[in-house]
CSV table of C-alpha atoms and ligand atoms in Angstrom, one decimal:
chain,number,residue,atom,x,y,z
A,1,UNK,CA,132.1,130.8,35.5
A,2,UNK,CA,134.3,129.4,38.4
A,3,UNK,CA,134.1,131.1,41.9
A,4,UNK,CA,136.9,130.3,44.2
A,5,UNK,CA,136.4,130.6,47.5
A,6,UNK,CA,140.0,129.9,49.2
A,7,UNK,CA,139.8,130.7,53.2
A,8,UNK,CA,136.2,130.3,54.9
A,9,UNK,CA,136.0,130.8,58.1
A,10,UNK,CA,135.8,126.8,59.4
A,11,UNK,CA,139.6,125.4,58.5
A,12,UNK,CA,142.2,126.9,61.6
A,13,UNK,CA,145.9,127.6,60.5
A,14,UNK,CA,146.9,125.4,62.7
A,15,UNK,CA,145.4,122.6,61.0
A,16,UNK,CA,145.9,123.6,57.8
A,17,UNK,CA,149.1,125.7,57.4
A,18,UNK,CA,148.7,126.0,53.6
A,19,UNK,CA,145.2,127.6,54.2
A,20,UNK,CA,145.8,131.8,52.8
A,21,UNK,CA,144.2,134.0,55.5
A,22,UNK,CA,146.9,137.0,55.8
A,23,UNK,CA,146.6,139.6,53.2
A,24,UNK,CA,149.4,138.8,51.2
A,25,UNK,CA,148.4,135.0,51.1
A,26,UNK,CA,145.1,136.0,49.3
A,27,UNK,CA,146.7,138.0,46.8
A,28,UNK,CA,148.8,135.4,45.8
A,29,UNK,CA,146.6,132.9,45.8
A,30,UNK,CA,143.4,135.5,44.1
A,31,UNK,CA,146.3,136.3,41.1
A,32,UNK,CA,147.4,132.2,40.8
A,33,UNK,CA,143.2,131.4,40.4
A,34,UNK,CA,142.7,134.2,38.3
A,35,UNK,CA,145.7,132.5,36.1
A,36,UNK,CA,143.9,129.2,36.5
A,37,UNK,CA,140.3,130.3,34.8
A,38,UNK,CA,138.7,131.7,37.9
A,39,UNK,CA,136.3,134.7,37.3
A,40,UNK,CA,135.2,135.2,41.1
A,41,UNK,CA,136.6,135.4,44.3
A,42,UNK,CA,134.3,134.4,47.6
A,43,UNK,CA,136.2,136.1,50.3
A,44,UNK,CA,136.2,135.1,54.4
A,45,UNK,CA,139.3,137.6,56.2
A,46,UNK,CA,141.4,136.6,59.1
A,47,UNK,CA,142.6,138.4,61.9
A,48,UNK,CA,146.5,138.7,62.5
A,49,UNK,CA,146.2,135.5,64.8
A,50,UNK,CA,144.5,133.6,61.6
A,51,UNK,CA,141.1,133.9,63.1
A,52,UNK,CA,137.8,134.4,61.3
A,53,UNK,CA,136.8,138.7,61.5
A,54,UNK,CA,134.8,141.3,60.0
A,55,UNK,CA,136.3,143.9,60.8
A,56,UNK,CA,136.0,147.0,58.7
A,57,UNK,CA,139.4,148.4,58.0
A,58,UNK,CA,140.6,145.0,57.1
A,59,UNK,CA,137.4,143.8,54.8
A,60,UNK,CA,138.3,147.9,53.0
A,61,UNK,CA,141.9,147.0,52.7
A,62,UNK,CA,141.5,143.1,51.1
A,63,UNK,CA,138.5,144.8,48.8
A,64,UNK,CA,141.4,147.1,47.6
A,65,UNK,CA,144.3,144.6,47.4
A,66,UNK,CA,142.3,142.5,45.2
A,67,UNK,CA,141.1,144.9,43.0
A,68,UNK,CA,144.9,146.3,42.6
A,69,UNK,CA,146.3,143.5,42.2
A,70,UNK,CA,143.5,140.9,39.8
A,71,UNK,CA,140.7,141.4,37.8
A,72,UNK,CA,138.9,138.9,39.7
A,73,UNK,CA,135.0,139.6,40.8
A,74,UNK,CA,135.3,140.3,44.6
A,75,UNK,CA,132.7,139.0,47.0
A,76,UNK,CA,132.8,139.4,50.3
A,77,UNK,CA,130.7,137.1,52.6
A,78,UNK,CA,128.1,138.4,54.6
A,79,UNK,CA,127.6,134.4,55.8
A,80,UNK,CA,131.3,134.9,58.1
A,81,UNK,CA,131.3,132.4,60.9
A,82,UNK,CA,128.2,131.1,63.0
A,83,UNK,CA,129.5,133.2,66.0
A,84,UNK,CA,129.4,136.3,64.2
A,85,UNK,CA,126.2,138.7,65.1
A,86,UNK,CA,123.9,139.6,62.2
A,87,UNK,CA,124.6,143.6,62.8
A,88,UNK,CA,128.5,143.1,61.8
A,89,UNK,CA,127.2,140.8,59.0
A,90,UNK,CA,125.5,143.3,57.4
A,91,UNK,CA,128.1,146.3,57.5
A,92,UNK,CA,130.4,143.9,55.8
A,93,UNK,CA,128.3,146.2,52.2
A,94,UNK,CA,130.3,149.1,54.1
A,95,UNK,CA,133.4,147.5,52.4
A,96,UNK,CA,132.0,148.3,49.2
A,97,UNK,CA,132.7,144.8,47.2
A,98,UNK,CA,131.1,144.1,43.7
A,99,UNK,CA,129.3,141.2,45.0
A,100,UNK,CA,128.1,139.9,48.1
A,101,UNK,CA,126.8,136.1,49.6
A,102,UNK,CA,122.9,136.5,50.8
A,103,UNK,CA,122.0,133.1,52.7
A,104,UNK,CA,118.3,132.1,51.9
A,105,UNK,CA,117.5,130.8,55.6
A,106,UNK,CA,118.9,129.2,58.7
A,107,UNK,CA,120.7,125.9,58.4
A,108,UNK,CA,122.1,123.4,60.9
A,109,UNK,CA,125.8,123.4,60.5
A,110,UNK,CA,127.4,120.6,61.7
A,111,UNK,CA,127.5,121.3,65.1
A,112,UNK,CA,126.6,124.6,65.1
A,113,UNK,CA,123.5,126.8,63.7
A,114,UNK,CA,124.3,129.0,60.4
A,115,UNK,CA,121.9,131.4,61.4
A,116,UNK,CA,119.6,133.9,58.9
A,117,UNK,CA,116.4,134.6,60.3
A,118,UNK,CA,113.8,136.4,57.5
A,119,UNK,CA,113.9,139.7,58.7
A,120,UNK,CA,117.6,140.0,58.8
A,121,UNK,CA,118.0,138.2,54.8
A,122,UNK,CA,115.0,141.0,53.6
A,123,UNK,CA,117.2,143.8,55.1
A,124,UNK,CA,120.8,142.4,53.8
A,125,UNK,CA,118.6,142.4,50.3
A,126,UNK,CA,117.4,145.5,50.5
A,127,UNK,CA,120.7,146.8,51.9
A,128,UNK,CA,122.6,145.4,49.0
A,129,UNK,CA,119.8,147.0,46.5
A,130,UNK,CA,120.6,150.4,48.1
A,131,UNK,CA,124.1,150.3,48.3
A,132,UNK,CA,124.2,148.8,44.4
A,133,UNK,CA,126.1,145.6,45.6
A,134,UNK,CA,125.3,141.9,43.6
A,135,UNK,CA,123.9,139.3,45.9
A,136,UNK,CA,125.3,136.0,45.0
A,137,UNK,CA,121.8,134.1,46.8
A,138,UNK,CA,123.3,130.6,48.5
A,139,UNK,CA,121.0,127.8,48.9
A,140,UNK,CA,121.7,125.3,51.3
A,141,UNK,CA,118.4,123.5,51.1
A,142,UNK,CA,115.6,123.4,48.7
A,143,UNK,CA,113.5,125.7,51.5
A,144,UNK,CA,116.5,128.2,51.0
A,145,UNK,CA,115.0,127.8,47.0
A,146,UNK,CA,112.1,128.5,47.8
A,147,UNK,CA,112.7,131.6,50.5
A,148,UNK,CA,114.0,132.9,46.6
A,149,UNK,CA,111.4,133.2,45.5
A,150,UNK,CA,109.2,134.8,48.3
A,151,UNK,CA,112.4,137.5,48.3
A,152,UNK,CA,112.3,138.0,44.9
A,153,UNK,CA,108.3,138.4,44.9
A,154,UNK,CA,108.6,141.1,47.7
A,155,UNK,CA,111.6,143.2,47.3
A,156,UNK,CA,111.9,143.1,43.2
A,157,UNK,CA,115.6,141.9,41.6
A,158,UNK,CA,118.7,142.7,42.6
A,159,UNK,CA,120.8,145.6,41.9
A,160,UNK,CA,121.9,144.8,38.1
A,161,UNK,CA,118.9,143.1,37.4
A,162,UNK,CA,120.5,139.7,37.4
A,163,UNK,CA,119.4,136.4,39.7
A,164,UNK,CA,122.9,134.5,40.1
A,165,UNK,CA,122.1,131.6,43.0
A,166,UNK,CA,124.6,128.9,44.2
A,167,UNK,CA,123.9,125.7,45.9
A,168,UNK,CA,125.8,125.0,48.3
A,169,UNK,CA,125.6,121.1,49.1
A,170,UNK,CA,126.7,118.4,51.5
A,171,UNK,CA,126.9,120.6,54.8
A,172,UNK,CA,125.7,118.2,57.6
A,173,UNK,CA,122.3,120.2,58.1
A,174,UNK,CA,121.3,121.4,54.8
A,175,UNK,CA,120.7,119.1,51.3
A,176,UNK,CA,122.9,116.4,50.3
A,177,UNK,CA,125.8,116.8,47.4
A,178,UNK,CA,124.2,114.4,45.1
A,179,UNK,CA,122.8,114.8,41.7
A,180,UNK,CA,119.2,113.9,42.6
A,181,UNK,CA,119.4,117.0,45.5
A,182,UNK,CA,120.5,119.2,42.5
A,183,UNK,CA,118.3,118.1,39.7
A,184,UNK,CA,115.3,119.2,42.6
A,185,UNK,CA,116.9,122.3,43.9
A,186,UNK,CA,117.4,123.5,39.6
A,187,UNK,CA,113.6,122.3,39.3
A,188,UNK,CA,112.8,124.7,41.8
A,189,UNK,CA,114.0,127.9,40.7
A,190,UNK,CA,112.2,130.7,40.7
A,191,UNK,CA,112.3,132.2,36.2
A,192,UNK,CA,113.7,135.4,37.5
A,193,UNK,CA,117.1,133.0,38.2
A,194,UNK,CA,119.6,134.2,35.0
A,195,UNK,CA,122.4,132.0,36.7
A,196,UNK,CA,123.6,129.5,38.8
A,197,UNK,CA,126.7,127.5,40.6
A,198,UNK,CA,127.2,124.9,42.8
A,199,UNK,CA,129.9,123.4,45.6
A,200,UNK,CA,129.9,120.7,46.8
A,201,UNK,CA,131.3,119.8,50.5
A,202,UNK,CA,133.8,117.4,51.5
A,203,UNK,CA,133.5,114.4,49.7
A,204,UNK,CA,130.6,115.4,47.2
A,205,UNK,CA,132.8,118.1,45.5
A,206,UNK,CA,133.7,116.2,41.9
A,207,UNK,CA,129.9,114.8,42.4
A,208,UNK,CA,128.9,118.1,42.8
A,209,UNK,CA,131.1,120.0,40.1
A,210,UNK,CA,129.7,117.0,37.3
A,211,UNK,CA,126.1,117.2,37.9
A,212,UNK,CA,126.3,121.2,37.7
A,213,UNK,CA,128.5,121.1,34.5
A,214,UNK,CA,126.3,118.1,32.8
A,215,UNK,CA,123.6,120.7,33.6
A,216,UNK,CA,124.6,124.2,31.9
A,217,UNK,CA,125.4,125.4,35.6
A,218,UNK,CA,128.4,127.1,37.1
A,219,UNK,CA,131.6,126.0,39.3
A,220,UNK,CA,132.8,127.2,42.7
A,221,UNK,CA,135.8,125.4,44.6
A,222,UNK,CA,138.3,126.2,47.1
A,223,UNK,CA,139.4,125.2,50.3
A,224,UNK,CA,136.5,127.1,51.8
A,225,UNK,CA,134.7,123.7,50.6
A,226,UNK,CA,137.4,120.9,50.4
A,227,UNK,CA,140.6,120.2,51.8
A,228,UNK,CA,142.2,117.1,50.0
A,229,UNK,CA,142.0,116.4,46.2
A,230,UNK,CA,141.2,112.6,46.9
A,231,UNK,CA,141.7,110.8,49.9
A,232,UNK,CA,144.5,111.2,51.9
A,233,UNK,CA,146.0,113.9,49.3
A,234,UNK,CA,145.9,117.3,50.6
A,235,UNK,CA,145.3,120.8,48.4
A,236,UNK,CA,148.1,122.8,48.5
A,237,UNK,CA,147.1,125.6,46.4
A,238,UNK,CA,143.8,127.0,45.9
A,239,UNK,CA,144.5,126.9,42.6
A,240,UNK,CA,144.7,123.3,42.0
A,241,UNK,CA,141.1,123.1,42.8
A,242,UNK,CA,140.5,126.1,40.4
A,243,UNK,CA,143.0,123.9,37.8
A,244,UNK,CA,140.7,120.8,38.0
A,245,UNK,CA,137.6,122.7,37.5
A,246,UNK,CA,138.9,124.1,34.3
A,247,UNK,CA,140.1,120.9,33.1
A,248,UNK,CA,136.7,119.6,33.6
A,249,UNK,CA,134.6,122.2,32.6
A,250,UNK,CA,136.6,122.4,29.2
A,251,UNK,CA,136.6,118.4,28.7
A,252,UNK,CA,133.0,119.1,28.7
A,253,UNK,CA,133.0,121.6,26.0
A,254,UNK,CA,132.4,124.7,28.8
A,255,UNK,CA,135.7,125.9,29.4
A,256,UNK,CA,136.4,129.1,31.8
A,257,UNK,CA,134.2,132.3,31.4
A,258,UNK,CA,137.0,134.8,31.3
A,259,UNK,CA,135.9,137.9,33.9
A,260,UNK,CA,134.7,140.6,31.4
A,261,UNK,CA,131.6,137.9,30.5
A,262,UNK,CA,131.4,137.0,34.2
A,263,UNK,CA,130.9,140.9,34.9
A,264,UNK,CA,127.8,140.7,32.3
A,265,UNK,CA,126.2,137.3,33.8
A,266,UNK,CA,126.4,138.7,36.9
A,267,UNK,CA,125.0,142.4,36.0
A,268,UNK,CA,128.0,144.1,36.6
B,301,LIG,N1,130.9,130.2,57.1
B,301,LIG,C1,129.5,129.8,57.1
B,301,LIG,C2,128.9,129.8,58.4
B,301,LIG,C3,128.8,132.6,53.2
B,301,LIG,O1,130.0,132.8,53.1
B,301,LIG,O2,127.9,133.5,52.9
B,301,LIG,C4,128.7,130.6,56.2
B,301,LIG,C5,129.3,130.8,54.8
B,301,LIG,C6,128.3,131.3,53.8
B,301,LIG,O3,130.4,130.5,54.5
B,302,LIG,ZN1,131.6,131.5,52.6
């Protein structure tokens, strides 16, 4: 399964024109990496001056846009940016997408402090049980792995009875995007896990994307994670990231989940 996750809330416009963050830039990007292999969309909204929001009317309308216009899995993030407050984190459900992102702790992020204190990811679970949305659990260290487990062991599975994870590696804070960090972070799942993916950050995304293949994982890419496609070459289109995953991911006998079998891995 490939995830693409083409915004985020860390790149500005300004330095990265070809970034999509109006409506109609998703769309067309969402239907070009649908027609490239991916399955799932990770989605991060912008306000009409191309900053990072949450707000509710906009998160309904993109929810709706996709769904109109792609087949694609939509998943909103409840992660946003590090200066958004946990109580607008978690009415992003209110938007009503099929899945959501549930970060497993607090992580230094760069600079900054991706925040997610235990009380506030045991009531975004349990809020996502209740309002029958799929967490998509993202680990950003192998305490995040554990946290899993401890979740799982308290609240009971997810809505759709599925455990779909992703790693998320190579953010300046959390674990490394090498294949040792993986190997440990797979090593430590918790057996209710039915799936998994990985990113990798920067420079450790091909790293990242081969370990995870070599090891019966899933892909996500985008520009949410990676700007250039080597160095000194900048993305253009989402979907050239999405493009490269399939053409690895099929070299390696694995080649794109089409969305119907996504929807069932994911309890859907
Ligand atoms: N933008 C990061 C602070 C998520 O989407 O859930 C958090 C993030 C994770 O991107
Ligand atoms: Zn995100």
């Amino acid at each position: 399964m490939i995830t693409v996750a083409p915004t985020g809330a860390e790149t500005s416009k300004d330095d990265c024109p070809q970034l999509p963050t109006t409506l109609e830039e998703l769309v067309r990007t969402a239907q070009e990496c649908e027609a490239a292999g991916a399955a799932m969309i990770h989605v991060h909204i912008r306000d009409a001056d191309h900053r990072p929001t949450l707000d509710q009317t906009r998160l309904r309308d993109t929810v709706q846009a996709l769904r109109e216009s792609t087949g694609l899995i939509v998943q909103l993030s409840t992660g946003g940016s590090v200066h958004d407050p946990l109580s607008q984190r978690l009415e992003v459900l209110d938007a009503q997408p099929d899945s959501c992102s549930l970060t497993m702790g607090t992580t230094n992020f760069g600079d900054d402090v991706f925040s997610n204190p235990w009380p506030f990811v045991c009531e975004l679970y349990q809020l996502s049980q209740e309002r029958q949305v799929v967490p998509e659990f993202e680990l950003f260290d192998l305490g995040h792995v554990h946290a899993l487990q401890r979740l799982l062991d308290t609240y009971g599975l997810p809505y759709g009875e599925k455990v779909h994870c992703d790693f998320v590696m190579g953010v300046p804070g959390g674990m490394p995007g090498t294949t040792p960090a993986l190997v440990a972070g797979v090593a430590l799942l918790p057996p209710e896990v039915t799936s998994w993916s990985a990113t990798g950050i920067g420079r450790s995304t091909l790293s990242v994307a081969l370990a995870a293949l070599s090891m019966g994982g899933h892909l996500r890419v985008g520009m949410e994670d990676v700007l250039t496609l080597a160095k000194g070459v900048p993305v253009e289109r989402n979907a050239q990231l999405v493009e490269r995953a399939a053409v690895l991911a099929t070299s390696v006998q694995r080649p794109p989940m089409p969305v119907a079998a996504a929807r069932s891995l994911l309890g859907l």
